[in-house]
Amino acid sequence: MMSDANCRPVASCDAIDRPIAVHPRHPRERSRQARTAEAEAEYRAALRLDASFAAAAINLSDLYRQFGRDGDGEQSLREALSASAENASLHQALGLTLVRLKRNDAALDELRQAASLDPGQARYAYVYAVALHSSGRRDDALAVLRNGLQLHPNNREMLSAALALSREKGDSVSALEYAERLSRLMPGNREIEALIQQIKR
């Protein structure tokens, strides 16, 4: 149908807000493809010099992710791991890649290894706990969070997750403890204060 004078004869003016598809032959798209190919070549060259170069393998896998090539990303990470099996960041990146590939059991194993190899990285424990919960293993997720909070007692992500899972489980005692710890880290936060009062009822 015809829309107002500022629109072309399209089904809806909403279509104007949609991203414009760029033809592969468009100069801007050719430039983007060239930059991508150049970056891929640079990462691969770095990995040929040092197969255990974790940053290059992770960046390469992330580049592949942007183009829906997680299978290639998995391969690059596994090749790097074959040269550096104890690198936690590689296990973490591979775990996230496997999550996107919907291979959850394998993903959990990689995320577990990342958290185990580098307990100093609070994020690894948090991501592993979230993945466990997503797989229906709430109690295991809570155990990971409790262990992580022993090393990182003021980590807000883990405290928030432990609070949410404790409430989900119906453990109001633990939920209140985590909420009060968050309140001490975030004094004056009205949402947390209201939540504490709600838990106490």
PDB file of C-alpha atoms in Angstrom:
ATOM      1  CA  MET A   1       0.000   0.000   0.000  1.00  0.00           C
ATOM      2  CA  MET A   2       1.025   3.628  -0.367  1.00  0.00           C
ATOM      3  CA  SER A   3       2.232   5.306   2.804  1.00  0.00           C
ATOM      4  CA  ASP A   4       2.935   8.953   3.496  1.00  0.00           C
ATOM      5  CA  ALA A   5       4.883  11.156   1.130  1.00  0.00           C
ATOM      6  CA  ASN A   6       8.200  10.341   2.790  1.00  0.00           C
ATOM      7  CA  CYS A   7       7.864   6.605   2.169  1.00  0.00           C
ATOM      8  CA  ARG A   8       8.176   4.517  -0.908  1.00  0.00           C
ATOM      9  CA  PRO A   9       5.221   2.303  -1.885  1.00  0.00           C
ATOM     10  CA  VAL A  10       6.037  -0.528   0.533  1.00  0.00           C
ATOM     11  CA  ALA A  11       3.974  -2.795   2.734  1.00  0.00           C
ATOM     12  CA  SER A  12       4.861  -0.780   5.823  1.00  0.00           C
ATOM     13  CA  CYS A  13       6.975   2.201   6.739  1.00  0.00           C
ATOM     14  CA  ASP A  14       8.488  -0.029   9.447  1.00  0.00           C
ATOM     15  CA  ALA A  15      10.522  -1.667   6.706  1.00  0.00           C
ATOM     16  CA  ILE A  16      12.593   1.493   6.457  1.00  0.00           C
ATOM     17  CA  ASP A  17      14.017   0.782   9.926  1.00  0.00           C
ATOM     18  CA  ARG A  18      15.270  -2.652   8.923  1.00  0.00           C
ATOM     19  CA  PRO A  19      18.979  -3.097   8.151  1.00  0.00           C
ATOM     20  CA  ILE A  20      19.743  -2.627   4.474  1.00  0.00           C
ATOM     21  CA  ALA A  21      21.061  -5.824   2.937  1.00  0.00           C
ATOM     22  CA  VAL A  22      24.446  -5.200   1.374  1.00  0.00           C
ATOM     23  CA  HIS A  23      25.150  -7.122  -1.794  1.00  0.00           C
ATOM     24  CA  PRO A  24      28.431  -9.075  -1.675  1.00  0.00           C
ATOM     25  CA  ARG A  25      29.676  -7.002  -4.615  1.00  0.00           C
ATOM     26  CA  HIS A  26      29.036  -3.731  -2.801  1.00  0.00           C
ATOM     27  CA  PRO A  27      32.379  -1.937  -2.137  1.00  0.00           C
ATOM     28  CA  ARG A  28      31.669  -1.703   1.585  1.00  0.00           C
ATOM     29  CA  GLU A  29      31.032  -5.446   1.813  1.00  0.00           C
ATOM     30  CA  ARG A  30      34.130  -6.264  -0.240  1.00  0.00           C
ATOM     31  CA  SER A  31      36.173  -4.111   2.139  1.00  0.00           C
ATOM     32  CA  ARG A  32      34.702  -5.904   5.157  1.00  0.00           C
ATOM     33  CA  GLN A  33      35.414  -9.308   3.658  1.00  0.00           C
ATOM     34  CA  ALA A  34      38.978  -8.264   2.890  1.00  0.00           C
ATOM     35  CA  ARG A  35      39.552  -7.100   6.467  1.00  0.00           C
ATOM     36  CA  THR A  36      38.103 -10.347   7.798  1.00  0.00           C
ATOM     37  CA  ALA A  37      40.299 -12.458   5.531  1.00  0.00           C
ATOM     38  CA  GLU A  38      43.325 -10.407   6.549  1.00  0.00           C
ATOM     39  CA  ALA A  39      42.581 -10.869  10.252  1.00  0.00           C
ATOM     40  CA  GLU A  40      42.069 -14.609   9.785  1.00  0.00           C
ATOM     41  CA  ALA A  41      45.374 -14.879   7.930  1.00  0.00           C
ATOM     42  CA  GLU A  42      47.192 -12.966  10.683  1.00  0.00           C
ATOM     43  CA  TYR A  43      45.790 -15.171  13.458  1.00  0.00           C
ATOM     44  CA  ARG A  44      46.642 -18.313  11.522  1.00  0.00           C
ATOM     45  CA  ALA A  45      50.167 -17.058  10.885  1.00  0.00           C
ATOM     46  CA  ALA A  46      50.606 -16.386  14.601  1.00  0.00           C
ATOM     47  CA  LEU A  47      49.414 -19.900  15.420  1.00  0.00           C
ATOM     48  CA  ARG A  48      51.812 -21.422  12.900  1.00  0.00           C
ATOM     49  CA  LEU A  49      54.638 -19.700  14.760  1.00  0.00           C
ATOM     50  CA  ASP A  50      53.303 -20.765  18.159  1.00  0.00           C
ATOM     51  CA  ALA A  51      50.524 -23.354  18.236  1.00  0.00           C
ATOM     52  CA  SER A  52      49.936 -22.630  21.935  1.00  0.00           C
ATOM     53  CA  PHE A  53      49.299 -18.888  21.388  1.00  0.00           C
ATOM     54  CA  ALA A  54      45.986 -18.777  23.263  1.00  0.00           C
ATOM     55  CA  ALA A  55      45.050 -15.178  22.442  1.00  0.00           C
ATOM     56  CA  ALA A  56      45.381 -15.799  18.703  1.00  0.00           C
ATOM     57  CA  ALA A  57      43.296 -18.989  18.869  1.00  0.00           C
ATOM     58  CA  ILE A  58      40.591 -17.298  20.947  1.00  0.00           C
ATOM     59  CA  ASN A  59      40.465 -14.260  18.675  1.00  0.00           C
ATOM     60  CA  LEU A  60      40.298 -16.509  15.630  1.00  0.00           C
ATOM     61  CA  SER A  61      37.434 -18.515  17.123  1.00  0.00           C
ATOM     62  CA  ASP A  62      35.617 -15.278  17.958  1.00  0.00           C
ATOM     63  CA  LEU A  63      36.087 -14.106  14.381  1.00  0.00           C
ATOM     64  CA  TYR A  64      34.540 -17.354  13.187  1.00  0.00           C
ATOM     65  CA  ARG A  65      31.683 -16.917  15.675  1.00  0.00           C
ATOM     66  CA  GLN A  66      30.749 -13.614  14.074  1.00  0.00           C
ATOM     67  CA  PHE A  67      30.232 -15.403  10.771  1.00  0.00           C
ATOM     68  CA  GLY A  68      28.452 -18.469  12.129  1.00  0.00           C
ATOM     69  CA  ARG A  69      31.524 -20.675  11.735  1.00  0.00           C
ATOM     70  CA  ASP A  70      31.671 -22.121  15.233  1.00  0.00           C
ATOM     71  CA  GLY A  71      32.777 -25.469  13.839  1.00  0.00           C
ATOM     72  CA  ASP A  72      35.947 -23.821  12.541  1.00  0.00           C
ATOM     73  CA  GLY A  73      36.294 -22.023  15.857  1.00  0.00           C
ATOM     74  CA  GLU A  74      36.138 -25.322  17.710  1.00  0.00           C
ATOM     75  CA  GLN A  75      38.862 -26.755  15.503  1.00  0.00           C
ATOM     76  CA  SER A  76      41.206 -23.807  16.068  1.00  0.00           C
ATOM     77  CA  LEU A  77      40.714 -24.003  19.834  1.00  0.00           C
ATOM     78  CA  ARG A  78      41.273 -27.758  19.951  1.00  0.00           C
ATOM     79  CA  GLU A  79      44.474 -27.378  17.951  1.00  0.00           C
ATOM     80  CA  ALA A  80      45.716 -24.780  20.441  1.00  0.00           C
ATOM     81  CA  LEU A  81      44.723 -27.013  23.357  1.00  0.00           C
ATOM     82  CA  SER A  82      46.715 -29.880  21.893  1.00  0.00           C
ATOM     83  CA  ALA A  83      49.782 -27.679  22.418  1.00  0.00           C
ATOM     84  CA  SER A  84      48.652 -26.098  25.695  1.00  0.00           C
ATOM     85  CA  ALA A  85      46.261 -28.446  27.479  1.00  0.00           C
ATOM     86  CA  GLU A  86      46.437 -26.598  30.809  1.00  0.00           C
ATOM     87  CA  ASN A  87      45.382 -23.209  29.457  1.00  0.00           C
ATOM     88  CA  ALA A  88      42.150 -22.278  31.231  1.00  0.00           C
ATOM     89  CA  SER A  89      41.205 -19.511  28.797  1.00  0.00           C
ATOM     90  CA  LEU A  90      41.250 -21.971  25.893  1.00  0.00           C
ATOM     91  CA  HIS A  91      38.991 -24.394  27.772  1.00  0.00           C
ATOM     92  CA  GLN A  92      36.643 -21.519  28.596  1.00  0.00           C
ATOM     93  CA  ALA A  93      36.466 -20.357  24.983  1.00  0.00           C
ATOM     94  CA  LEU A  94      35.933 -23.915  23.757  1.00  0.00           C
ATOM     95  CA  GLY A  95      33.197 -24.457  26.331  1.00  0.00           C
ATOM     96  CA  LEU A  96      31.311 -21.380  25.150  1.00  0.00           C
ATOM     97  CA  THR A  97      31.749 -22.448  21.532  1.00  0.00           C
ATOM     98  CA  LEU A  98      30.303 -25.874  22.335  1.00  0.00           C
ATOM     99  CA  VAL A  99      27.354 -24.221  24.098  1.00  0.00           C
ATOM    100  CA  ARG A 100      26.570 -22.391  20.863  1.00  0.00           C
ATOM    101  CA  LEU A 101      26.887 -25.702  19.015  1.00  0.00           C
ATOM    102  CA  LYS A 102      24.377 -27.161  21.518  1.00  0.00           C
ATOM    103  CA  ARG A 103      26.788 -29.863  22.699  1.00  0.00           C
ATOM    104  CA  ASN A 104      26.070 -29.226  26.339  1.00  0.00           C
ATOM    105  CA  ASP A 105      27.768 -32.203  27.976  1.00  0.00           C
ATOM    106  CA  ALA A 106      31.045 -31.478  26.217  1.00  0.00           C
ATOM    107  CA  ALA A 107      30.627 -27.771  26.970  1.00  0.00           C
ATOM    108  CA  LEU A 108      30.174 -28.436  30.685  1.00  0.00           C
ATOM    109  CA  ASP A 109      33.356 -30.488  30.775  1.00  0.00           C
ATOM    110  CA  GLU A 110      35.368 -27.683  29.178  1.00  0.00           C
ATOM    111  CA  LEU A 111      33.869 -25.026  31.463  1.00  0.00           C
ATOM    112  CA  ARG A 112      34.590 -27.240  34.472  1.00  0.00           C
ATOM    113  CA  GLN A 113      38.214 -27.561  33.425  1.00  0.00           C
ATOM    114  CA  ALA A 114      38.536 -23.799  32.974  1.00  0.00           C
ATOM    115  CA  ALA A 115      37.185 -23.135  36.469  1.00  0.00           C
ATOM    116  CA  SER A 116      39.402 -25.837  37.956  1.00  0.00           C
ATOM    117  CA  LEU A 117      42.585 -24.775  36.170  1.00  0.00           C
ATOM    118  CA  ASP A 118      42.267 -21.106  37.098  1.00  0.00           C
ATOM    119  CA  PRO A 119      40.215 -20.655  40.286  1.00  0.00           C
ATOM    120  CA  GLY A 120      41.540 -17.112  40.500  1.00  0.00           C
ATOM    121  CA  GLN A 121      39.247 -16.156  37.627  1.00  0.00           C
ATOM    122  CA  ALA A 122      35.866 -15.623  39.258  1.00  0.00           C
ATOM    123  CA  ARG A 123      34.196 -15.369  35.869  1.00  0.00           C
ATOM    124  CA  TYR A 124      35.072 -18.965  35.012  1.00  0.00           C
ATOM    125  CA  ALA A 125      33.312 -20.309  38.103  1.00  0.00           C
ATOM    126  CA  TYR A 126      30.310 -18.076  37.478  1.00  0.00           C
ATOM    127  CA  VAL A 127      29.917 -19.173  33.847  1.00  0.00           C
ATOM    128  CA  TYR A 128      30.306 -22.828  34.823  1.00  0.00           C
ATOM    129  CA  ALA A 129      27.615 -22.444  37.490  1.00  0.00           C
ATOM    130  CA  VAL A 130      25.233 -20.776  35.038  1.00  0.00           C
ATOM    131  CA  ALA A 131      25.807 -23.583  32.538  1.00  0.00           C
ATOM    132  CA  LEU A 132      25.123 -26.207  35.204  1.00  0.00           C
ATOM    133  CA  HIS A 133      21.884 -24.502  36.166  1.00  0.00           C
ATOM    134  CA  SER A 134      20.842 -24.273  32.513  1.00  0.00           C
ATOM    135  CA  SER A 135      21.358 -28.041  32.315  1.00  0.00           C
ATOM    136  CA  GLY A 136      19.011 -28.630  35.240  1.00  0.00           C
ATOM    137  CA  ARG A 137      21.765 -29.146  37.820  1.00  0.00           C
ATOM    138  CA  ARG A 138      20.851 -26.426  40.302  1.00  0.00           C
ATOM    139  CA  ASP A 139      22.445 -28.025  43.360  1.00  0.00           C
ATOM    140  CA  ASP A 140      25.718 -28.548  41.506  1.00  0.00           C
ATOM    141  CA  ALA A 141      25.575 -24.928  40.365  1.00  0.00           C
ATOM    142  CA  LEU A 142      25.099 -23.759  43.948  1.00  0.00           C
ATOM    143  CA  ALA A 143      28.052 -25.869  45.074  1.00  0.00           C
ATOM    144  CA  VAL A 144      30.267 -24.240  42.439  1.00  0.00           C
ATOM    145  CA  LEU A 145      29.091 -20.789  43.520  1.00  0.00           C
ATOM    146  CA  ARG A 146      29.718 -21.513  47.196  1.00  0.00           C
ATOM    147  CA  ASN A 147      33.234 -22.707  46.437  1.00  0.00           C
ATOM    148  CA  GLY A 148      33.857 -19.721  44.206  1.00  0.00           C
ATOM    149  CA  LEU A 149      32.658 -17.308  46.863  1.00  0.00           C
ATOM    150  CA  GLN A 150      35.204 -18.690  49.303  1.00  0.00           C
ATOM    151  CA  LEU A 151      37.907 -17.330  46.997  1.00  0.00           C
ATOM    152  CA  HIS A 152      35.952 -14.301  45.777  1.00  0.00           C
ATOM    153  CA  PRO A 153      33.661 -13.329  48.675  1.00  0.00           C
ATOM    154  CA  ASN A 154      32.761  -9.950  47.194  1.00  0.00           C
ATOM    155  CA  ASN A 155      32.007 -11.038  43.647  1.00  0.00           C
ATOM    156  CA  ARG A 156      28.616  -9.552  42.825  1.00  0.00           C
ATOM    157  CA  GLU A 157      27.849 -11.878  39.920  1.00  0.00           C
ATOM    158  CA  MET A 158      28.323 -14.994  42.008  1.00  0.00           C
ATOM    159  CA  LEU A 159      26.498 -13.527  45.005  1.00  0.00           C
ATOM    160  CA  SER A 160      23.553 -12.546  42.808  1.00  0.00           C
ATOM    161  CA  ALA A 161      23.458 -15.987  41.205  1.00  0.00           C
ATOM    162  CA  ALA A 162      23.704 -17.749  44.564  1.00  0.00           C
ATOM    163  CA  LEU A 163      20.899 -15.554  45.876  1.00  0.00           C
ATOM    164  CA  ALA A 164      18.655 -16.318  42.905  1.00  0.00           C
ATOM    165  CA  LEU A 165      19.276 -20.076  43.014  1.00  0.00           C
ATOM    166  CA  SER A 166      18.810 -20.228  46.780  1.00  0.00           C
ATOM    167  CA  ARG A 167      15.440 -18.511  46.438  1.00  0.00           C
ATOM    168  CA  GLU A 168      14.522 -20.865  43.606  1.00  0.00           C
ATOM    169  CA  LYS A 169      15.384 -23.787  45.875  1.00  0.00           C
ATOM    170  CA  GLY A 170      13.351 -22.343  48.741  1.00  0.00           C
ATOM    171  CA  ASP A 171      16.409 -21.885  50.966  1.00  0.00           C
ATOM    172  CA  SER A 172      15.487 -18.565  52.561  1.00  0.00           C
ATOM    173  CA  VAL A 173      18.305 -18.737  55.131  1.00  0.00           C
ATOM    174  CA  SER A 174      21.008 -18.857  52.461  1.00  0.00           C
ATOM    175  CA  ALA A 175      19.142 -16.385  50.263  1.00  0.00           C
ATOM    176  CA  LEU A 176      19.038 -13.878  53.115  1.00  0.00           C
ATOM    177  CA  GLU A 177      22.754 -14.321  53.760  1.00  0.00           C
ATOM    178  CA  TYR A 178      23.622 -13.616  50.120  1.00  0.00           C
ATOM    179  CA  ALA A 179      21.231 -10.668  49.973  1.00  0.00           C
ATOM    180  CA  GLU A 180      22.759  -9.106  53.080  1.00  0.00           C
ATOM    181  CA  ARG A 181      26.251  -9.582  51.678  1.00  0.00           C
ATOM    182  CA  LEU A 182      25.177  -7.832  48.499  1.00  0.00           C
ATOM    183  CA  SER A 183      23.642  -5.050  50.563  1.00  0.00           C
ATOM    184  CA  ARG A 184      26.960  -4.447  52.311  1.00  0.00           C
ATOM    185  CA  LEU A 185      28.654  -4.206  48.930  1.00  0.00           C
ATOM    186  CA  MET A 186      25.929  -1.930  47.549  1.00  0.00           C
ATOM    187  CA  PRO A 187      24.742   0.234  50.450  1.00  0.00           C
ATOM    188  CA  GLY A 188      21.570   2.156  49.799  1.00  0.00           C
ATOM    189  CA  ASN A 189      20.417  -0.096  46.960  1.00  0.00           C
ATOM    190  CA  ARG A 190      16.646  -0.013  47.332  1.00  0.00           C
ATOM    191  CA  GLU A 191      15.989  -3.155  45.321  1.00  0.00           C
ATOM    192  CA  ILE A 192      18.246  -5.234  47.543  1.00  0.00           C
ATOM    193  CA  GLU A 193      16.807  -3.691  50.692  1.00  0.00           C
ATOM    194  CA  ALA A 194      13.283  -4.485  49.502  1.00  0.00           C
ATOM    195  CA  LEU A 195      14.344  -8.028  48.647  1.00  0.00           C
ATOM    196  CA  ILE A 196      15.792  -8.515  52.127  1.00  0.00           C
ATOM    197  CA  GLN A 197      12.505  -7.444  53.672  1.00  0.00           C
ATOM    198  CA  GLN A 198      10.622  -9.775  51.341  1.00  0.00           C
ATOM    199  CA  ILE A 199      12.814 -12.747  52.286  1.00  0.00           C
ATOM    200  CA  LYS A 200      12.384 -12.012  55.993  1.00  0.00           C
ATOM    201  CA  ARG A 201       8.590 -12.203  55.812  1.00  0.00           C
TER     202      ARG A 201
END
